[in-house]
Short mmCIF file of C-alpha atoms in Angstrom, two decimals:
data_model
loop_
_atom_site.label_atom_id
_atom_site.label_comp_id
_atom_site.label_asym_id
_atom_site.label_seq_id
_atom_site.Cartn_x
_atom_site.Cartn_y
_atom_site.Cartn_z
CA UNK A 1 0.00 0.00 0.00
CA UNK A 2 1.09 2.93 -0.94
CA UNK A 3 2.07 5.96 2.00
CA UNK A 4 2.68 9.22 2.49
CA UNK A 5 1.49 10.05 5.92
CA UNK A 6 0.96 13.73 6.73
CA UNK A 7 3.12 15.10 3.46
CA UNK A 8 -0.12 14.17 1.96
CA UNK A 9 -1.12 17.28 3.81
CA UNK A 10 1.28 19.76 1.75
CA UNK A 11 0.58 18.03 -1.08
CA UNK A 12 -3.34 19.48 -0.22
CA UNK A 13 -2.17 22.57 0.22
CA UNK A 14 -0.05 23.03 -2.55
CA UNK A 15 -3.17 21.58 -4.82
CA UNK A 16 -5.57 24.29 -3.08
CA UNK A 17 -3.04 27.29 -3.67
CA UNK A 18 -2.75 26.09 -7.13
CA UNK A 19 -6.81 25.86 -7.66
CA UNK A 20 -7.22 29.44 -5.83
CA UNK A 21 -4.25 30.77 -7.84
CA UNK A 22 -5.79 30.17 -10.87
CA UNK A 23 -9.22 31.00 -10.03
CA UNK A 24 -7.94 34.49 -9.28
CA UNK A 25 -6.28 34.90 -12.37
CA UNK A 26 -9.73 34.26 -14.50
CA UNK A 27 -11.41 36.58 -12.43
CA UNK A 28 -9.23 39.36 -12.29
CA UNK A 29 -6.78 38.94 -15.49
CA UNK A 30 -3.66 40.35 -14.37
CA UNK A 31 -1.45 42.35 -17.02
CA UNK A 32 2.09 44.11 -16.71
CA UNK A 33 2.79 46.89 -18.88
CA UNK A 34 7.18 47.24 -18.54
CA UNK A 35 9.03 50.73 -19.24
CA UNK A 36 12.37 51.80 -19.30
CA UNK A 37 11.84 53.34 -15.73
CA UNK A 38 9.64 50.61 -13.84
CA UNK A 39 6.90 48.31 -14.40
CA UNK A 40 2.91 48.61 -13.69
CA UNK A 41 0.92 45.43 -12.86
CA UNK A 42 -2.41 45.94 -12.76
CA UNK A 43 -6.44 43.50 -12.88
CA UNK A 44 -8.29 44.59 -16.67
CA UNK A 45 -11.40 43.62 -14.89
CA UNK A 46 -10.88 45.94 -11.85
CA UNK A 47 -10.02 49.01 -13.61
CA UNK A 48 -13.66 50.25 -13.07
CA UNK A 49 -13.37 50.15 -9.64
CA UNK A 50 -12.15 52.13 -6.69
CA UNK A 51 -8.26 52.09 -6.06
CA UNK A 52 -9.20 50.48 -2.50
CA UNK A 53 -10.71 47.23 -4.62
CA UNK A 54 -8.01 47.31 -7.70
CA UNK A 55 -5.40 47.00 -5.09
CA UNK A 56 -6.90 44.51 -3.03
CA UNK A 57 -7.31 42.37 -5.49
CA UNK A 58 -4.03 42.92 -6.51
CA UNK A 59 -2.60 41.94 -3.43
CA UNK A 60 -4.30 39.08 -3.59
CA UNK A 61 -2.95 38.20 -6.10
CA UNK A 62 0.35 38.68 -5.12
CA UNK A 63 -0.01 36.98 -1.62
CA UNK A 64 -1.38 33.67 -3.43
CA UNK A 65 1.68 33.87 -5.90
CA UNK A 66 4.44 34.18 -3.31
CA UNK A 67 2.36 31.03 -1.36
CA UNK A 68 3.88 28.75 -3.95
CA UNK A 69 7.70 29.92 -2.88
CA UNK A 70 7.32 29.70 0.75
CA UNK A 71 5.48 25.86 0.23
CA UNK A 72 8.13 24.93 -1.87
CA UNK A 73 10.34 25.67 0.59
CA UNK A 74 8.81 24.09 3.29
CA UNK A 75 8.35 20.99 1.18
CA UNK A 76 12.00 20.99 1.14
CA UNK A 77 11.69 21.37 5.09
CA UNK A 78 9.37 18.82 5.77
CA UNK A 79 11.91 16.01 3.57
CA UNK A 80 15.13 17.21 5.25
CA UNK A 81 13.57 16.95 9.19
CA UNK A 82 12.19 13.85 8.03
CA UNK A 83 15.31 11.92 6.56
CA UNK A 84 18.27 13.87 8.08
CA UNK A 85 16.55 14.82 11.95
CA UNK A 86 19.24 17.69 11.84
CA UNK A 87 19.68 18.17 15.93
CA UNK A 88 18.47 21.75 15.69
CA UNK A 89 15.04 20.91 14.24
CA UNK A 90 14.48 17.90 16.20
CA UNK A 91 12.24 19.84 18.49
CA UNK A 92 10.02 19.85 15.57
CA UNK A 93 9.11 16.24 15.78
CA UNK A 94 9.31 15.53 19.34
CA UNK A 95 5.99 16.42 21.61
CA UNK A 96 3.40 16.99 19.96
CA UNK A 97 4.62 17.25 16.22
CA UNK A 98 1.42 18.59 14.57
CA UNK A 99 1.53 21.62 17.00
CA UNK A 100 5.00 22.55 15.83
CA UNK A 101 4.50 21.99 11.81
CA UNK A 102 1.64 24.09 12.17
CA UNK A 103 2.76 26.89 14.31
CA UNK A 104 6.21 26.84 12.12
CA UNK A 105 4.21 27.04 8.48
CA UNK A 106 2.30 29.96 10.37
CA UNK A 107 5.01 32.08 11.36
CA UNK A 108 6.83 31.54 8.42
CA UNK A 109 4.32 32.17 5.83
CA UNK A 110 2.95 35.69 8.01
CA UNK A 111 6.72 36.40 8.27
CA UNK A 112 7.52 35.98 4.59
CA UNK A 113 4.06 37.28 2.72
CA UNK A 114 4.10 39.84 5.88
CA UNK A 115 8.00 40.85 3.90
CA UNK A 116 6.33 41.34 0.57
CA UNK A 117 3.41 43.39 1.78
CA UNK A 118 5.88 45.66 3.58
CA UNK A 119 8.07 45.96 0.41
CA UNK A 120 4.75 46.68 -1.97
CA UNK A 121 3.77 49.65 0.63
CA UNK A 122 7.24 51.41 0.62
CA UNK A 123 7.73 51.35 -2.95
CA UNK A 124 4.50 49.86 -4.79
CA UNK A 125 1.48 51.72 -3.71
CA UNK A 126 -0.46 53.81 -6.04
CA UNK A 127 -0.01 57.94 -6.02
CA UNK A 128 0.52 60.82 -8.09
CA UNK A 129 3.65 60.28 -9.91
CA UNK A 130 3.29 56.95 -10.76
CA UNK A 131 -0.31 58.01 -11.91
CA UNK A 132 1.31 60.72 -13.92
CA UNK A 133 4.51 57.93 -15.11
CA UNK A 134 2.32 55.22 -16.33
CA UNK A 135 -1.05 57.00 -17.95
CA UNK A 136 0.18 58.23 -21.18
CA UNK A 137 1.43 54.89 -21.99
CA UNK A 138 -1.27 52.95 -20.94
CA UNK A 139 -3.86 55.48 -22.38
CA UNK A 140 -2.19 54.95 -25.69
CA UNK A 141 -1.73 51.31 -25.70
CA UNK A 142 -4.65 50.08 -24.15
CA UNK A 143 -7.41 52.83 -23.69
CA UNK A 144 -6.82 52.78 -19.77
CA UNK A 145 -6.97 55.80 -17.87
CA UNK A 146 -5.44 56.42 -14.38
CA UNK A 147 -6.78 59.27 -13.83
CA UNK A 148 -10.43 58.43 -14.40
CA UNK A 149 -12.63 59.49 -11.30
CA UNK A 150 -12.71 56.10 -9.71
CA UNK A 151 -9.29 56.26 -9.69
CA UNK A 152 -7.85 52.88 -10.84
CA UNK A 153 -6.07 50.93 -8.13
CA UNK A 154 -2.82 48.99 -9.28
CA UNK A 155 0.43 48.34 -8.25
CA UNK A 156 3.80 50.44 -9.80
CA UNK A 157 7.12 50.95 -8.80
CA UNK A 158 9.21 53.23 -10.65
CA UNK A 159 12.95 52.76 -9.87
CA UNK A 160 14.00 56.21 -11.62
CA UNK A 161 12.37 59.56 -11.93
CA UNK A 162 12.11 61.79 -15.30
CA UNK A 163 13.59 64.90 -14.67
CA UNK A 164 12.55 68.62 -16.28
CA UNK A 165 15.69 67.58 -18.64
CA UNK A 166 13.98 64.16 -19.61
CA UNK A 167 16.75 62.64 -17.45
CA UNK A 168 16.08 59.72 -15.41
CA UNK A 169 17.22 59.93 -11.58
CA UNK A 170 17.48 56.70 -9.41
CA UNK A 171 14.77 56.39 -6.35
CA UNK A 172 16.73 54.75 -3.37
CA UNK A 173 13.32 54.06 -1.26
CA UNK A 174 12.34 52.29 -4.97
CA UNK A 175 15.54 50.24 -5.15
CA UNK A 176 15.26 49.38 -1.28
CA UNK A 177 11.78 47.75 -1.97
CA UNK A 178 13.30 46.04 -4.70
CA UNK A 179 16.01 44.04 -2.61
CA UNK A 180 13.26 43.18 0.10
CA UNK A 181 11.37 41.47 -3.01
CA UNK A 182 14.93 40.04 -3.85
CA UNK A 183 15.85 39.11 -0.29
CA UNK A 184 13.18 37.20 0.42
CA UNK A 185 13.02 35.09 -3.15
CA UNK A 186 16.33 34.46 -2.81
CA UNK A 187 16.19 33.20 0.36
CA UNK A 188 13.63 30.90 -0.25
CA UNK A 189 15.52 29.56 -3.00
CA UNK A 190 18.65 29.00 -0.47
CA UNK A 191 16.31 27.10 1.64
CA UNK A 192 15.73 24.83 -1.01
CA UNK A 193 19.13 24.91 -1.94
CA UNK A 194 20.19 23.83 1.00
CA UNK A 195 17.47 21.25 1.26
CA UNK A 196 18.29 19.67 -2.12
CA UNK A 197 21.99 18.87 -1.01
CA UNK A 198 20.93 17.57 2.53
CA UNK A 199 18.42 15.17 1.23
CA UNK A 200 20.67 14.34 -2.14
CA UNK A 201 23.19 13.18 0.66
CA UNK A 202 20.90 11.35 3.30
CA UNK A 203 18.89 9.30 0.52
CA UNK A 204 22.79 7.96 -1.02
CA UNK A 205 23.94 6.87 2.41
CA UNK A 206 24.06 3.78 2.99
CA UNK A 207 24.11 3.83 7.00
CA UNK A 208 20.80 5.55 7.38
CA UNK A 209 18.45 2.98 8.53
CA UNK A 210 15.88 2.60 5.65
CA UNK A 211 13.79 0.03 4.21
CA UNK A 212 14.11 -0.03 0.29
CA UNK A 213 10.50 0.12 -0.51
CA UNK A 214 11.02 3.48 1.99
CA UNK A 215 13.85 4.59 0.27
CA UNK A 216 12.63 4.24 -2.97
CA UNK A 217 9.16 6.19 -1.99
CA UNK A 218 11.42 9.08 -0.69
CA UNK A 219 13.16 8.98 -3.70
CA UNK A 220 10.54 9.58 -5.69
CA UNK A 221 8.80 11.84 -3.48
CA UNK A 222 12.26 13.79 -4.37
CA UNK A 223 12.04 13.27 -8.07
CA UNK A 224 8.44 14.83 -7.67
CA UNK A 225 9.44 17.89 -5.57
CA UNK A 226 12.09 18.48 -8.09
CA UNK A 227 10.30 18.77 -11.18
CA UNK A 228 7.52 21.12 -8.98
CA UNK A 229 10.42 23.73 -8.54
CA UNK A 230 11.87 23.26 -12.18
CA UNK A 231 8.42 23.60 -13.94
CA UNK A 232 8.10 26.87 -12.03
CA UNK A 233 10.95 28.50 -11.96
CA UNK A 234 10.89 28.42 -15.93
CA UNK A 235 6.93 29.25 -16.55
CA UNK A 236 6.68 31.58 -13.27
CA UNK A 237 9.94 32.38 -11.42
CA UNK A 238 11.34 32.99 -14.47
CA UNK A 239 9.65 35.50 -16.32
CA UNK A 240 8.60 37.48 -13.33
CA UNK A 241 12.52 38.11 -12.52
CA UNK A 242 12.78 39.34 -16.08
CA UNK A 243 9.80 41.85 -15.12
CA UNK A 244 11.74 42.82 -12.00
CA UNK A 245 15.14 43.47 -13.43
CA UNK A 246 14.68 44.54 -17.18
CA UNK A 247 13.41 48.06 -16.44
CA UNK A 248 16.83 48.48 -14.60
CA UNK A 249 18.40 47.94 -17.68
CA UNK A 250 16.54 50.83 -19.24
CA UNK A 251 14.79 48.55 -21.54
CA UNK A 252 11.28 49.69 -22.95
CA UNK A 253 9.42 45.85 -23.27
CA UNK A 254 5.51 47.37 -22.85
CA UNK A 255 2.73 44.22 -22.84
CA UNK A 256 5.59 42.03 -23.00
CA UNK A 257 5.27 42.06 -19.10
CA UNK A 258 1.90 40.63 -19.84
CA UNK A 259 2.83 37.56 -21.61
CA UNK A 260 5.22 36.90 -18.62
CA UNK A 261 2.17 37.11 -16.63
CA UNK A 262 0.42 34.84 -18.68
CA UNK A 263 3.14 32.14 -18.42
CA UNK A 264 2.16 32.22 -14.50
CA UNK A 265 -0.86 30.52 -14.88
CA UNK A 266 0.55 27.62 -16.71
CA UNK A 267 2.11 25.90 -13.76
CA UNK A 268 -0.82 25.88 -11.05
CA UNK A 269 -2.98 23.50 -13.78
CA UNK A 270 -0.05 21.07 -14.82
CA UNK A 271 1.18 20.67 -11.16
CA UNK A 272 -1.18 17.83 -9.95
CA UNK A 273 -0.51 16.08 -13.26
CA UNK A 274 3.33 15.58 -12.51
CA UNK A 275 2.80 14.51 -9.11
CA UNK A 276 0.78 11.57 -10.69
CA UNK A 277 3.37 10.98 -12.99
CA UNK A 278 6.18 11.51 -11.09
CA UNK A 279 5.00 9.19 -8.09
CA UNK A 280 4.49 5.75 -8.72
CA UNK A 281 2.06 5.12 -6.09
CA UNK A 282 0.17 7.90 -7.32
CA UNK A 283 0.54 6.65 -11.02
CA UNK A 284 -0.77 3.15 -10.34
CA UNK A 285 -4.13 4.41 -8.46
CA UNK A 286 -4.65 6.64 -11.69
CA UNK A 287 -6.54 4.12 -13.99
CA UNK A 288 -8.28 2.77 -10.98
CA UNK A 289 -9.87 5.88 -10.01
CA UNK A 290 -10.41 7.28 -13.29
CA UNK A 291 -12.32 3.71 -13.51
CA UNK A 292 -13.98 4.70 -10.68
CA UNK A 293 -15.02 7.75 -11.86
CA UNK A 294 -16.53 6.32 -15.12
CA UNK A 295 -18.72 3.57 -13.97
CA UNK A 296 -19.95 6.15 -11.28
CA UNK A 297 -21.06 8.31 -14.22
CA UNK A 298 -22.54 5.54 -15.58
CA UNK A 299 -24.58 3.70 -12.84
CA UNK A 300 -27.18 6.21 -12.42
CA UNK A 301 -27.64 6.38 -16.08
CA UNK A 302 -28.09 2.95 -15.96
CA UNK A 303 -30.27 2.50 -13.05
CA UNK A 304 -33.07 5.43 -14.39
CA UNK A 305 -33.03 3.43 -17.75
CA UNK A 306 -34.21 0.30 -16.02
CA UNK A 307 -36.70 2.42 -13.59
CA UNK A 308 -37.85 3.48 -16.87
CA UNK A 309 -38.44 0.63 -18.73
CA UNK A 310 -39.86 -0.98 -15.29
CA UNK A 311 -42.58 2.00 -15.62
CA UNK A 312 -43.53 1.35 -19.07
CA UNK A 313 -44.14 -2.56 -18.51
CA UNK A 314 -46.45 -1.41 -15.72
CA UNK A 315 -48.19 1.08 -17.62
CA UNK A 316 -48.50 -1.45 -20.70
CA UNK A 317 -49.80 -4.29 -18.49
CA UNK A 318 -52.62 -1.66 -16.25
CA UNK A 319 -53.65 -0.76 -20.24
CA UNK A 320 -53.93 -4.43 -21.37
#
């Protein structure tokens, strides 16, 4: 029988982000419009609203994207306490384990989306130069104006500032927003790091006390997690560092930012897919429930055709 005791738990939670993730993205259809000074991201269907909904919906966006980083992280967590019990987390599985996953995840996840929210506000938030930056541009490519009454909410940074001259000047509080976004994916992505190589060298030891059908689960489990930050970091990660760091360059992309955007939503609707592919536990139950799922499409079907021929005998034998 195939196990995966409480990982089966992150596994749920990754599959919800993913689901919410892209339910959000139909309903508010997220755009980035790039410029040689900064970037503008933005919901098309919230552009009629208030700035108090536009960015709220914005942010939640934002907060349900940067999930993904922090539970890939911890998914790296979760496998290294399990197969290396490193002395300083072994407090995490001794009383009361559930307590201490869950208060961990917790903190974490307020601490790290808590860093992003406080990195949007200093350098982010909407106000009257970046409504005076981005509405020419975005009036002229896609009929959108900032400065309508309601007054659009969205989310801009610009990391220089045109001058009288039509020179560009460097914002430091910009830039310092910036490396709190950069901080805090980069040190996700030494967590995992760091993960990888622990549990790369625990699964090839041979004096770690493991059964091989174990070993060969975890291994998998590995492949799995692998692939889940690969697929992401080139459809997601990716293209949304490109966003970040080609207005530095003083590069002039416009809707490219967009397609970037787009790319995003590729990943949440592939990801359960290659953990049944990946995992052959997973992969052998497949056919079984699809199965399953057919013949329970089927039965009722079934079952009102023979209610209704039942009925019609009736009703030809009361008119004989």
């Amino acid at each position: 029988k195939f196990q995966v005791g409480a990982y089966r738990f992150l596994l749920l939670s990754f599959s919800v982000v993913d689901i919410l993730i892209s339910i959000v993205h139909f309903i508010s259809v997220p755009a980035i419009h790039m410029t040689e000074f900064g970037f503008i991201f933005y919901t098309f269907r919230f552009m009629n609203e208030s700035t108090a909904v536009g960015v709220a919906m914005n942010l939640l966006f934002v907060a349900l994207f940067y999930q993904t980083f922090v539970l890939l992280a911890f998914h790296y967590v979760y496998r290294y306490v399990l197969l290396c019990n490193p002395p300083w987390l072994r407090w995490i599985g001794g009383a009361n384990p559930w307590r201490n996953w869950i208060s961990l995840a917790i903190i974490v996840d307020v601490l790290y989306i808590g860093g992003f929210m406080l990195a949007i506000q200093g350098g982010w938030m909407p106000n009257d130069d970046t409504r005076r930056a981005f509405d020419p541009m975005l009036q002229e490519s896609y009929n959108l104006d900032l400065s309508a009454p309601n007054k659009p909410g969205y989310l801009g940074i610009t990391y220089k500032a045109r001058q009288e001259d039509g020179s560009l000047v460097w914002l430091i509080q910009s830039l310092i927003s910036l490396m709190l976004v950069l901080l805090l994916f980069f040190g996700s992505g030494f967590v995992m790091i760091f993960c990888i190589w622990k549990i790369r060298v625990a699964l090839k030891r041979t004096d770690i006390q493991l059964a091989n059908r174990t070993r060969h689960m975890q291994s998998q489990l590995f492949r799995a997690l692998l692939v889940q930050t690969i697929v992401p970091t080139l459809t997601s990660y990716g293209p949304l560092g490109l966003v970040f760091f080609i207005p530095l360059t003083g590069l002039n992309l416009g809707g490219w930012g967009t397609i970037c955007m787009m790319t995003t939503a590729l990943f949440p609707m592939i990801d359960p897919f290659l953990v049944l592919l990946l995992v052959a536990g997973y992969r052998a139950k497949l056919p079984m429930f699809l199965r399953n799922l057919v013949s329970s499409s089927i039965v009722p079907s079934t079952v009102t055709t023979t209610d209704h021929r039942r009925e019609s005998k009736k009703t030809s034998n009361i008119e004989r």
